[in-house]
Amino acid sequence: MPVIPSVFRMASKDDIVAGMKWKAGQTFFVHTHAIQMNPKHWPEPEKFDPDRFMKNSIEKNTLIPFGGGVRMCPGRHLAETGLKVLMVLVFRNFDVSLVNPDAPLHKIYSLANHCEKLQVYIKPREFNT
Ligand code: HEM
C-alpha cells in the first residue's frame, strides 16, 4: 500500500494518456493506490507477503510508491536508507510482537495513508555477554 495514494500532473500539451484525450493545461491524478492494490497486478494485495517483492521482474509501473518520471521523489534513497537503519536499530534492541495478531489494521486513507492504531508489545532484547 503506497503511503502517498496518488500523484498529480498537468498536461503540458494536448495528449493521450491511458487511452484518454487530455487538453493542454488539464490536471489529473494517477491513483497509485488503486494500481498497487489491484489484484490483477498484486494477488491478495491485503496479505502480508514480503516475498512478493522477490520476483526477478516486477510489472512496469505497478510499484510506484515514490511516483515516477522527472518529478519522482528525490528523497527516495534517503527515505529507504533511513527506514532500513530505523528498523535495524529497533529490531536489534527490542523484541516486538503484536498484541492481537488477528486484530484488523486501523487504516486511514488520506493524503498520506497510515495506520492509526496497532498495538504491540515491546520488550528489550536480552544479549548474552
Ligand atoms: C517514505 C518516504 C517518502 C515517500 C513515500 C515519498 C513519496 C513521494 C511521492 C509519491 C512524491 C510525488 C512524486 C511524483 O509526483 O511522481 C514525492 C515527491 C517529493 N518528495 Fe518524497 N517521499 C518520501 C520521502 C521524501 C524525503 C525523505 C524527501 C526529502 C529529503 C522527499 C522529498 C520530496 C520532494 C522535494 C518531492 C517533490 C518532487 C518534485 O515535484 O519534483 N521525499 N515524494
PDB file of C-alpha atoms and ligand atoms in Angstrom, residues 2-9 32 64-76 78-80 83, ligand 1:
ATOM      1  CA  PRO A   2       1.599   3.269  -1.036  1.00  0.00           C
ATOM      2  CA  VAL A   3       1.850   5.960   1.662  1.00  0.00           C
ATOM      3  CA  ILE A   4       1.043   8.660  -0.875  1.00  0.00           C
ATOM      4  CA  PRO A   5      -2.072   7.350  -2.645  1.00  0.00           C
ATOM      5  CA  SER A   6      -1.886   9.480  -5.780  1.00  0.00           C
ATOM      6  CA  VAL A   7       0.384  11.805  -7.714  1.00  0.00           C
ATOM      7  CA  PHE A   8      -0.793  14.821  -9.665  1.00  0.00           C
ATOM      8  CA  ARG A   9       0.087  16.007 -13.133  1.00  0.00           C
ATOM      9  CA  THR A  32      -1.138   4.818  -7.377  1.00  0.00           C
ATOM     10  CA  ILE A  64       5.330   3.331  -7.741  1.00  0.00           C
ATOM     11  CA  PRO A  65       5.253   4.447  -4.068  1.00  0.00           C
ATOM     12  CA  PHE A  66       7.650   7.281  -4.906  1.00  0.00           C
ATOM     13  CA  GLY A  67       5.893   8.382  -8.091  1.00  0.00           C
ATOM     14  CA  GLY A  68       7.684   8.302 -11.420  1.00  0.00           C
ATOM     15  CA  GLY A  69       9.255  10.235 -14.261  1.00  0.00           C
ATOM     16  CA  VAL A  70      11.096  13.517 -13.867  1.00  0.00           C
ATOM     17  CA  ARG A  71       9.076  14.542 -10.789  1.00  0.00           C
ATOM     18  CA  MET A  72       9.715  11.290  -8.957  1.00  0.00           C
ATOM     19  CA  CYS A  73      10.510  11.722  -5.269  1.00  0.00           C
ATOM     20  CA  PRO A  74      14.135  12.928  -4.983  1.00  0.00           C
ATOM     21  CA  GLY A  75      14.217  11.753  -1.344  1.00  0.00           C
ATOM     22  CA  ARG A  76      13.629   8.098  -2.229  1.00  0.00           C
ATOM     23  CA  LEU A  78      17.350   8.850   1.762  1.00  0.00           C
ATOM     24  CA  ALA A  79      13.911   7.581   2.870  1.00  0.00           C
ATOM     25  CA  GLU A  80      14.688   3.936   2.067  1.00  0.00           C
ATOM     26  CA  LEU A  83      13.782   3.252   7.113  1.00  0.00           C
TER      27      LEU A  83
HETATM   28  C1  HEM B   1       8.846   7.004   2.717  1.00  0.00           C
HETATM   29  C2  HEM B   1       9.117   8.281   2.468  1.00  0.00           C
HETATM   30  C3  HEM B   1       8.662   9.026   1.231  1.00  0.00           C
HETATM   31  C4  HEM B   1       7.652   8.738   0.361  1.00  0.00           C
HETATM   32  C5  HEM B   1       6.681   7.543   0.371  1.00  0.00           C
HETATM   33  C6  HEM B   1       7.640   9.796  -0.636  1.00  0.00           C
HETATM   34  C7  HEM B   1       6.758   9.852  -1.713  1.00  0.00           C
HETATM   35  C8  HEM B   1       6.741  10.864  -2.656  1.00  0.00           C
HETATM   36  C9  HEM B   1       5.855  10.922  -3.794  1.00  0.00           C
HETATM   37  C10 HEM B   1       4.807   9.862  -4.167  1.00  0.00           C
HETATM   38  C11 HEM B   1       6.129  12.062  -4.456  1.00  0.00           C
HETATM   39  C12 HEM B   1       5.430  12.544  -5.760  1.00  0.00           C
HETATM   40  C13 HEM B   1       6.248  12.025  -6.949  1.00  0.00           C
HETATM   41  C14 HEM B   1       5.585  12.242  -8.289  1.00  0.00           C
HETATM   42  O1  HEM B   1       4.820  13.220  -8.462  1.00  0.00           O
HETATM   43  O2  HEM B   1       5.825  11.427  -9.230  1.00  0.00           O
HETATM   44  C15 HEM B   1       7.185  12.752  -3.751  1.00  0.00           C
HETATM   45  C16 HEM B   1       7.740  13.970  -4.137  1.00  0.00           C
HETATM   46  C17 HEM B   1       8.726  14.615  -3.455  1.00  0.00           C
HETATM   47  N1  HEM B   1       9.425  14.139  -2.366  1.00  0.00           N
HETATM   48 FE1  HEM B   1       9.086  12.402  -1.388  1.00  0.00          FE
HETATM   49  N2  HEM B   1       8.640  10.689  -0.340  1.00  0.00           N
HETATM   50  C18 HEM B   1       9.304  10.254   0.784  1.00  0.00           C
HETATM   51  C19 HEM B   1      10.393  10.847   1.381  1.00  0.00           C
HETATM   52  C20 HEM B   1      10.988  12.023   0.977  1.00  0.00           C
HETATM   53  C21 HEM B   1      12.176  12.611   1.580  1.00  0.00           C
HETATM   54  C22 HEM B   1      12.974  11.954   2.735  1.00  0.00           C
HETATM   55  C23 HEM B   1      12.416  13.772   0.916  1.00  0.00           C
HETATM   56  C24 HEM B   1      13.483  14.794   1.109  1.00  0.00           C
HETATM   57  C25 HEM B   1      14.520  14.644   1.937  1.00  0.00           C
HETATM   58  C26 HEM B   1      11.381  13.919  -0.102  1.00  0.00           C
HETATM   59  C27 HEM B   1      11.273  14.976  -0.964  1.00  0.00           C
HETATM   60  C28 HEM B   1      10.368  15.085  -1.995  1.00  0.00           C
HETATM   61  C29 HEM B   1      10.264  16.239  -2.901  1.00  0.00           C
HETATM   62  C30 HEM B   1      11.109  17.524  -2.857  1.00  0.00           C
HETATM   63  C31 HEM B   1       9.243  15.942  -3.822  1.00  0.00           C
HETATM   64  C32 HEM B   1       8.744  16.815  -4.987  1.00  0.00           C
HETATM   65  C33 HEM B   1       9.490  16.429  -6.252  1.00  0.00           C
HETATM   66  C34 HEM B   1       9.030  17.227  -7.476  1.00  0.00           C
HETATM   67  O3  HEM B   1       7.855  17.599  -7.551  1.00  0.00           O
HETATM   68  O4  HEM B   1       9.842  17.425  -8.408  1.00  0.00           O
HETATM   69  N3  HEM B   1      10.558  12.840  -0.042  1.00  0.00           N
HETATM   70  N4  HEM B   1       7.547  12.003  -2.662  1.00  0.00           N
END
